[in-house]
Short mmCIF file of C-alpha atoms and ligand atoms in Angstrom, two decimals:
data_model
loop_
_atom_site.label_atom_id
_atom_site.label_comp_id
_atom_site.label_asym_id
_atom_site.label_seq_id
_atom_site.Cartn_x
_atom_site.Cartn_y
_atom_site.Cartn_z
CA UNK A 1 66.59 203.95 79.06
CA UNK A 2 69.00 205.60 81.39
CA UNK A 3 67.96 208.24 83.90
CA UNK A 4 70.23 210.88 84.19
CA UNK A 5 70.60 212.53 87.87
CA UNK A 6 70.84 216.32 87.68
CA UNK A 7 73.53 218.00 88.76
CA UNK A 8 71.68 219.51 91.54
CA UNK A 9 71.01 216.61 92.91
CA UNK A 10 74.68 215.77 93.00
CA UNK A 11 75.47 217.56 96.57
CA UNK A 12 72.84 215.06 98.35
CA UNK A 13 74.32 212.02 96.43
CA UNK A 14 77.76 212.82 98.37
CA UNK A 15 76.51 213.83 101.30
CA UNK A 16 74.40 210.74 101.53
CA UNK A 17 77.67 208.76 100.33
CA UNK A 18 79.88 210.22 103.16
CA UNK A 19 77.03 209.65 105.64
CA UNK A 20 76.89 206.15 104.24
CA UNK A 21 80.93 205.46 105.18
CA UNK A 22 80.86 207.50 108.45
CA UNK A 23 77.97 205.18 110.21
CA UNK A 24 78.26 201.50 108.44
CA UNK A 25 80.33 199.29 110.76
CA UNK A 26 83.27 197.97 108.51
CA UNK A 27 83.81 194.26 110.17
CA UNK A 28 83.93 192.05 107.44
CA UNK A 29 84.40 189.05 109.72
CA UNK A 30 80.86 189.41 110.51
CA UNK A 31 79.62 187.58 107.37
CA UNK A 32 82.42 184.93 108.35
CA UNK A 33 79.89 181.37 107.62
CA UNK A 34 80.39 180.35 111.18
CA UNK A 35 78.64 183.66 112.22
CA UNK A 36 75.09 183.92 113.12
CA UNK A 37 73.07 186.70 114.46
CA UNK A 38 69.45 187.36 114.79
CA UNK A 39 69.09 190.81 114.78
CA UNK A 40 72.51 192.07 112.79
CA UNK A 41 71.48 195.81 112.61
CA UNK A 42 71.42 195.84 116.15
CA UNK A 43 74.82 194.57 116.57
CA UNK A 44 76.09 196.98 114.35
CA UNK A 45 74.01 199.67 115.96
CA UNK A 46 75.74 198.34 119.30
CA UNK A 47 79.09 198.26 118.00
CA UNK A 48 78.57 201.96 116.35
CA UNK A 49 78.00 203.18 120.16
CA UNK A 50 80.72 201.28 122.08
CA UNK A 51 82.87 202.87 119.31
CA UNK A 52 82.16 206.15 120.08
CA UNK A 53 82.45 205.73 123.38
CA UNK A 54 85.84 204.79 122.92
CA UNK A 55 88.13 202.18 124.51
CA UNK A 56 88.60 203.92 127.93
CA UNK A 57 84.43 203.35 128.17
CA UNK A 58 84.66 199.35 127.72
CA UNK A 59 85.89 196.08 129.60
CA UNK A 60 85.81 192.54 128.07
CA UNK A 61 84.49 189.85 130.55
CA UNK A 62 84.74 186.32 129.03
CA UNK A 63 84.67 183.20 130.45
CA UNK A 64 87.89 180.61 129.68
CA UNK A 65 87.73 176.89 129.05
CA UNK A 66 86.13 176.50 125.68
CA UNK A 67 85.34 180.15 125.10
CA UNK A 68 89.28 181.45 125.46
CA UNK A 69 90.66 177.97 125.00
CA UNK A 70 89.95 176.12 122.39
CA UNK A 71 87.31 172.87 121.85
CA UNK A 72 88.62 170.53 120.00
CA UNK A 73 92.00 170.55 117.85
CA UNK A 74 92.60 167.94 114.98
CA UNK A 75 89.38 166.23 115.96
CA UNK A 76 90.45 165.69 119.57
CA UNK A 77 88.84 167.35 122.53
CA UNK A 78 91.39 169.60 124.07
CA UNK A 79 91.26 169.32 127.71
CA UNK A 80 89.56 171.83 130.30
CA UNK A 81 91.55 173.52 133.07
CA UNK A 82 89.95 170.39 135.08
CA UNK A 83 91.17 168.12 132.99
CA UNK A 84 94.74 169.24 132.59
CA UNK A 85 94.78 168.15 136.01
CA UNK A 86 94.65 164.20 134.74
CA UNK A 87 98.53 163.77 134.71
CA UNK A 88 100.07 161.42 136.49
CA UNK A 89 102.26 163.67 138.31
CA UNK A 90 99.61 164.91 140.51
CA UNK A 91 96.37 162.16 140.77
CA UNK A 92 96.57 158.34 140.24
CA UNK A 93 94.80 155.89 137.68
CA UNK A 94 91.71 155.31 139.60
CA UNK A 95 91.29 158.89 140.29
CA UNK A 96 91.07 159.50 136.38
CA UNK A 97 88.98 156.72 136.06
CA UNK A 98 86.44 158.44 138.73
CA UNK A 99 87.05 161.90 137.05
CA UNK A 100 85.68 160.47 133.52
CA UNK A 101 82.87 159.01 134.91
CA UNK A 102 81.91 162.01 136.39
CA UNK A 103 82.55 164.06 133.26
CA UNK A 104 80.34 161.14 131.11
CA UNK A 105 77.35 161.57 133.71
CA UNK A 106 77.32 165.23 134.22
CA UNK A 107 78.50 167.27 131.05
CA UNK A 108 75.22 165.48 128.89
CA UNK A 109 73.35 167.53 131.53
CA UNK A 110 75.19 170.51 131.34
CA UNK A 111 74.59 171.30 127.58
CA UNK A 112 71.43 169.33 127.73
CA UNK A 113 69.31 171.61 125.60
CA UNK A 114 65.78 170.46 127.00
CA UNK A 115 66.22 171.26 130.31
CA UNK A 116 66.23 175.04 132.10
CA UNK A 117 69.60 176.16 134.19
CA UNK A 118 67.48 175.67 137.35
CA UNK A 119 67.25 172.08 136.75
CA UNK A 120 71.29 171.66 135.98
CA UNK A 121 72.24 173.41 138.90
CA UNK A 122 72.08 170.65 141.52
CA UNK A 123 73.56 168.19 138.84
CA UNK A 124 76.41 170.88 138.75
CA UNK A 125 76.83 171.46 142.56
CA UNK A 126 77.42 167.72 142.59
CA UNK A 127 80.15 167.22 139.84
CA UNK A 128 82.25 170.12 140.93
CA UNK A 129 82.28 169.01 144.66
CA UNK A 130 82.63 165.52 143.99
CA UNK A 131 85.20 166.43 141.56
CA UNK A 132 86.90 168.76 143.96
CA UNK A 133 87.05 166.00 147.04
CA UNK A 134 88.86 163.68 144.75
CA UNK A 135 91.18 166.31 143.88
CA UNK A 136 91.79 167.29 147.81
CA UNK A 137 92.34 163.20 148.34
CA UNK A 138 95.28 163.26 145.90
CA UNK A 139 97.41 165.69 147.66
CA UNK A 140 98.05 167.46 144.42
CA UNK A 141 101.40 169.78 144.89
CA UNK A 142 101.78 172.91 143.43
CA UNK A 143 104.94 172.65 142.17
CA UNK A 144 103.75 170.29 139.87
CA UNK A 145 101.41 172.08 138.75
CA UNK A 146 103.51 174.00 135.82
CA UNK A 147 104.91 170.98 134.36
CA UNK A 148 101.20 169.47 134.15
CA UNK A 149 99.90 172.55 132.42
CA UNK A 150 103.40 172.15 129.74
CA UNK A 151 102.53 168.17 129.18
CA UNK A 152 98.94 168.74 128.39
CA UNK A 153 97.24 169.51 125.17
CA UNK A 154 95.89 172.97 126.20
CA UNK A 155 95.23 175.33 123.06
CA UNK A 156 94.37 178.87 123.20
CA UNK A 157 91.99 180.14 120.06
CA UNK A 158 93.79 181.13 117.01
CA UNK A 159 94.69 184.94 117.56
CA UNK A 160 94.74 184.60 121.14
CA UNK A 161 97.42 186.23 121.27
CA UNK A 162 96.30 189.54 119.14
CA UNK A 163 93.45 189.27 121.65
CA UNK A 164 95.33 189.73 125.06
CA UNK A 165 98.33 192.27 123.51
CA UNK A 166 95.33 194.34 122.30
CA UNK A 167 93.77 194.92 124.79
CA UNK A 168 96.69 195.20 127.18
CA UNK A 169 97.63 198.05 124.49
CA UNK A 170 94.49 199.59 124.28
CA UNK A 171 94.44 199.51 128.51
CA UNK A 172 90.93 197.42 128.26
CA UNK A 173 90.72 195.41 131.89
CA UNK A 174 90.07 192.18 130.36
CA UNK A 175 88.25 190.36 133.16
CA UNK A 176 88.22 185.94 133.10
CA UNK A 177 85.05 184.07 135.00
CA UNK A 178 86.07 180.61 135.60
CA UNK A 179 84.02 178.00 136.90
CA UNK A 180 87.56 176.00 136.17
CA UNK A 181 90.11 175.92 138.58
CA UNK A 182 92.13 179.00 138.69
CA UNK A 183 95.35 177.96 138.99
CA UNK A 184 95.54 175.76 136.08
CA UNK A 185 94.56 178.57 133.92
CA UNK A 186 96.79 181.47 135.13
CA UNK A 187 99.62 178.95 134.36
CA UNK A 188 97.69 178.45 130.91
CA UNK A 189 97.86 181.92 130.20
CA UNK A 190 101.40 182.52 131.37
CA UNK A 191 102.99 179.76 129.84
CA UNK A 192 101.59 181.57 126.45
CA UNK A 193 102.86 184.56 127.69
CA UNK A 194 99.90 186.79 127.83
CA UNK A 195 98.96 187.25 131.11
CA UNK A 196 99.38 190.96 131.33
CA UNK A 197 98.62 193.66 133.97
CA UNK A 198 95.18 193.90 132.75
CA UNK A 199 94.09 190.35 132.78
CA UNK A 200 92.28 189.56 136.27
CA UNK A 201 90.51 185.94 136.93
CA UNK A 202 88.11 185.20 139.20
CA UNK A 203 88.02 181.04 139.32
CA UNK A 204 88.02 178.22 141.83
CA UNK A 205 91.65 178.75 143.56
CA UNK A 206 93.33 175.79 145.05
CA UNK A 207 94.52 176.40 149.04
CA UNK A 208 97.53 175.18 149.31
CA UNK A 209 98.95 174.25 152.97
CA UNK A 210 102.53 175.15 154.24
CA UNK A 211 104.19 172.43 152.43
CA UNK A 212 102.37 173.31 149.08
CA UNK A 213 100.08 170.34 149.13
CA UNK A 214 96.15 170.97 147.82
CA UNK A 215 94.01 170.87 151.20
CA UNK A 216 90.52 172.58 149.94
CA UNK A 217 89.52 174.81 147.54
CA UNK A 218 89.01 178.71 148.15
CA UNK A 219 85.86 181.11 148.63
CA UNK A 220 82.62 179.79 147.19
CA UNK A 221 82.39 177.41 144.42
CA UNK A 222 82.01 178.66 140.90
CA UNK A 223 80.25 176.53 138.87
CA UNK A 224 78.50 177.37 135.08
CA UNK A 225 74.77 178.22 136.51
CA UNK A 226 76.20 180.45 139.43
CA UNK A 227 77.97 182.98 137.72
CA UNK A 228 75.99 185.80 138.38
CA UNK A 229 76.52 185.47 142.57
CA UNK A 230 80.86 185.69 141.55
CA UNK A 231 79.38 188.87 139.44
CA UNK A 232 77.74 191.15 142.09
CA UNK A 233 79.77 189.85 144.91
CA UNK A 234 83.32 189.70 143.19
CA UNK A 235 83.31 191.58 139.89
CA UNK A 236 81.26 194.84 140.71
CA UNK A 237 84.37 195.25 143.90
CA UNK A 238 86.84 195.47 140.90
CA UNK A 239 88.50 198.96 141.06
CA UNK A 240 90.13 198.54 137.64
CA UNK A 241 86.32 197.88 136.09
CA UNK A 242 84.57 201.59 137.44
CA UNK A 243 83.86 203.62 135.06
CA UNK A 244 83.91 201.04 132.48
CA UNK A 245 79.91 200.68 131.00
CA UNK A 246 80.69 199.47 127.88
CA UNK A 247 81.14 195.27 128.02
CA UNK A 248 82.03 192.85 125.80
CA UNK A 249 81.03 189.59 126.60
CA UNK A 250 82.07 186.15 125.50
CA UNK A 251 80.88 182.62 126.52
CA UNK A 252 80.35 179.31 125.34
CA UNK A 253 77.56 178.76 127.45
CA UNK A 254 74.14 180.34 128.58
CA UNK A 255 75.20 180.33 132.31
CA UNK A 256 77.86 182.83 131.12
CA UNK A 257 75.25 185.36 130.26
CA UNK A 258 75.22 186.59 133.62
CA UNK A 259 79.02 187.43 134.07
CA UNK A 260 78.06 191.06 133.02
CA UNK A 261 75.12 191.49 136.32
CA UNK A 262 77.80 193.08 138.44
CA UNK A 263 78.57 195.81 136.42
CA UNK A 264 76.40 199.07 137.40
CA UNK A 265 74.34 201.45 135.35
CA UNK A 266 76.11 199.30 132.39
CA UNK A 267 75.39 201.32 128.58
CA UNK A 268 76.18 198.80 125.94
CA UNK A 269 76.92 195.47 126.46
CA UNK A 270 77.71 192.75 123.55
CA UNK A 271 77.31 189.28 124.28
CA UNK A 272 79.00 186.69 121.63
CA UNK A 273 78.58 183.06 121.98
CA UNK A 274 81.00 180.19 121.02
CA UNK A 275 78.91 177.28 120.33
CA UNK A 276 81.13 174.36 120.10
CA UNK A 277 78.71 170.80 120.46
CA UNK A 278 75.56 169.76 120.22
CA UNK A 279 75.24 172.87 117.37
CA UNK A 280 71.75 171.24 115.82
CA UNK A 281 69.81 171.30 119.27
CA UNK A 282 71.15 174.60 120.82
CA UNK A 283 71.53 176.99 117.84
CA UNK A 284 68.15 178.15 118.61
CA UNK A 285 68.68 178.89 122.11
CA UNK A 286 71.86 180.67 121.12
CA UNK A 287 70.94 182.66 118.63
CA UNK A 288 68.17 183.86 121.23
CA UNK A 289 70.11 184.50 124.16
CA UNK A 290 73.42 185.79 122.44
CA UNK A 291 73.97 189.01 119.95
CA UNK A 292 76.26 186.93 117.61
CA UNK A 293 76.58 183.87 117.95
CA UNK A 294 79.65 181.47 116.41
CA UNK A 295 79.23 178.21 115.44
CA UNK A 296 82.01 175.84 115.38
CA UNK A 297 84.73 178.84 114.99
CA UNK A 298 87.95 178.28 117.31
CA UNK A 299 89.07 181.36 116.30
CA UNK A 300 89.39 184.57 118.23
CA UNK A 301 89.16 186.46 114.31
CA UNK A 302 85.56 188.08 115.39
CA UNK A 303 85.84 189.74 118.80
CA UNK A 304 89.29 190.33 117.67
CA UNK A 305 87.72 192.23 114.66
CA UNK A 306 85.20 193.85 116.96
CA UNK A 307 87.80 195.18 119.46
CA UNK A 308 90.03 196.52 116.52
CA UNK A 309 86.99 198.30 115.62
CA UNK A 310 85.95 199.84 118.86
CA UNK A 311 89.54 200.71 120.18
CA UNK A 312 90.80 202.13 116.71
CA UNK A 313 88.44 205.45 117.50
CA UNK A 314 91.29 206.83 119.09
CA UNK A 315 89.70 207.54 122.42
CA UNK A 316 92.07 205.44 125.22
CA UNK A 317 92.25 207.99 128.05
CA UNK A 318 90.76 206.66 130.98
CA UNK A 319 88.43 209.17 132.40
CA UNK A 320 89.03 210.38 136.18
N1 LIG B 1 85.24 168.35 136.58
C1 LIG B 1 84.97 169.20 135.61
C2 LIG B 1 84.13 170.28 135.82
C3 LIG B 1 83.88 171.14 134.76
N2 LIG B 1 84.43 170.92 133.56
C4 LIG B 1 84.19 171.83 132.44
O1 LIG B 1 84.84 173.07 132.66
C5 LIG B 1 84.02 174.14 132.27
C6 LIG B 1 84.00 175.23 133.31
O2 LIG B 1 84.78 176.25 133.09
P1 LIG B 1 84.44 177.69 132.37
O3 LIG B 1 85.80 178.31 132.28
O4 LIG B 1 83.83 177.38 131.04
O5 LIG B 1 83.55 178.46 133.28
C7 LIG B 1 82.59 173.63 132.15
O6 LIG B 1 81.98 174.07 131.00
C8 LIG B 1 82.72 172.11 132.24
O7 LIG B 1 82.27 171.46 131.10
C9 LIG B 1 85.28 169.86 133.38
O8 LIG B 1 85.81 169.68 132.27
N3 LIG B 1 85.52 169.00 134.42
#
């Protein structure tokens, strides 16, 4: 039997209808398979907000090896901004040898799902400065540091480069939290020819003495558990950031969480995690600490699709 609705009824079908197009969030990439969220309406409800705020309301704060670049390509790893640095033209054979081991005894740690960030931290004091003394020991020059970067197998996400003109379009300060060595990865994201005015990095710098040869490294370590100290000390000083309480936030790892602490009185923020290994034993811990999180994707196709969304309100003045 079919039910007939009356005609009168018809006015509160549309408006209903219209209602119904005016607040659903239309990001189809969202029910990609390598997306998982636990609480989707919230996401949307979040995304909903930072759109009406507008683009002149948000910044983007993401971290860069394997979140930015990508984590494996054709089955290979692709190398870290640490690792670009294993080139013969700036450390020797037995420094790489030294480097691996390093990388084979400490990384297990770092994603080590069992254990808290509190117990990784001291493991990851001690790779970074042990890695960093072998570094200062092999008198890396800077000038070779460009042709490095062009002979290694770096990869930026597919639709990087949507990513970085986007937001340089929209006028979105995209800040980068490295615990990688700074350097490396401005020349990563020249050489792909997006590092535009409103890209700024916060890393581990290289210091350089008057003949261009690597002598220490700059300012206080950044490693993946001390984020938040680089956030409320170097971040929240950020001119270009004021004013800005909207954030999206991407990391591959749950140290990157706390990029965002700097920013004051923030409104919405949106984290989204790439989770690249050990998928099984972390997806729980993911899913809990991250809005959406992305298994296995080396794509940039869902905060691309988020920013499209956000920015496309129309509202890019930045407010005085
Ligand atoms: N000697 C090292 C030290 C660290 N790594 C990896 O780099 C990543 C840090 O950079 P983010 O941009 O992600 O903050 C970190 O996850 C380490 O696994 C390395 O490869 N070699």
């Amino acid at each position: 039997m079919i039910y007939h609705i009356p005609w009168i009824y018809m006015p509160v079908r549309s408006v209903l209808a219209v209602w119904h197009q005016l607040t659903k969030t239309e990001i189809p990439e969202l029910s990609k398979g390598s997306v998982v969220m636990r609480e989707r309406r919230r996401v949307e409800e979040t995304i909903r907000a930072m759109r009406r705020a507008g683009a002149c309301r948000l910044q983007v704060i993401s971290d860069f090896d394997m979140t930015l670049s990508r984590f494996a390509h054709n089955g290979r790893r692709v190398p870290t901004t640490h690792n670009i640095l294993d080139n013969r033209l700036l450390i020797n054979e037995e420094c790489t040898k030294k480097m691996k081991e390093l990388l084979n005894t400490y990384y297990p740690i770092e994603i080590d799902a069992s254990r808290s960030a509190k117990e990784k931290l001291p493991f990851m004091v001690e790779w970074w400065t042990k890695v960093h003394e072998l570094l200062i020991e092999q008198r890396i020059r800077k000038d070779m540091l460009a042709q490095a970067v062009k002979e290694s197998r770096t990869m930026l996400r597919d639709g990087y480069k949507v990513f970085f003109d986007g937001l340089h379009e929209s006028q979105v300060p995209l800040l980068i939290f490295s615990a990688g060595v700074g350097d490396v990865l401005e020349e990563v994201i020249r050489q792909n020819g997006v590092f535009h005015s409103n890209v700024h990095v916060i890393s581990n710098y290289m210091d350089f003495d008057h003949a261009g040869v690597l002598r220490a490294f700059k300012g206080q370590l950044i490693h993946t558990f001390n984020k938040r100290e680089g956030a409320v000390t170097q971040a929240a000083g950020l001119a270009q950031l004021h004013g800005r309480p909207n954030v999206l936030l991407l990391g591959d790892s749950l140290g990157d969480l706390t990029m965002a602490d700097g920013v004051s009185d923030p409104h919405h923020v949106l984290t989204v995690g790439f989770l690249n290994d050990q998928v099984e034993e972390r997806k729980e811990l993911y899913m809990n600490a991250f809005d959406i999180v992305l298994v296995r994707d080396e794509t940039m196709d869902v905060p691309n699709a988020i920013l499209r969304n956000i920015t496309s309100s129309g509202r890019l003045e930045v407010k005085a």
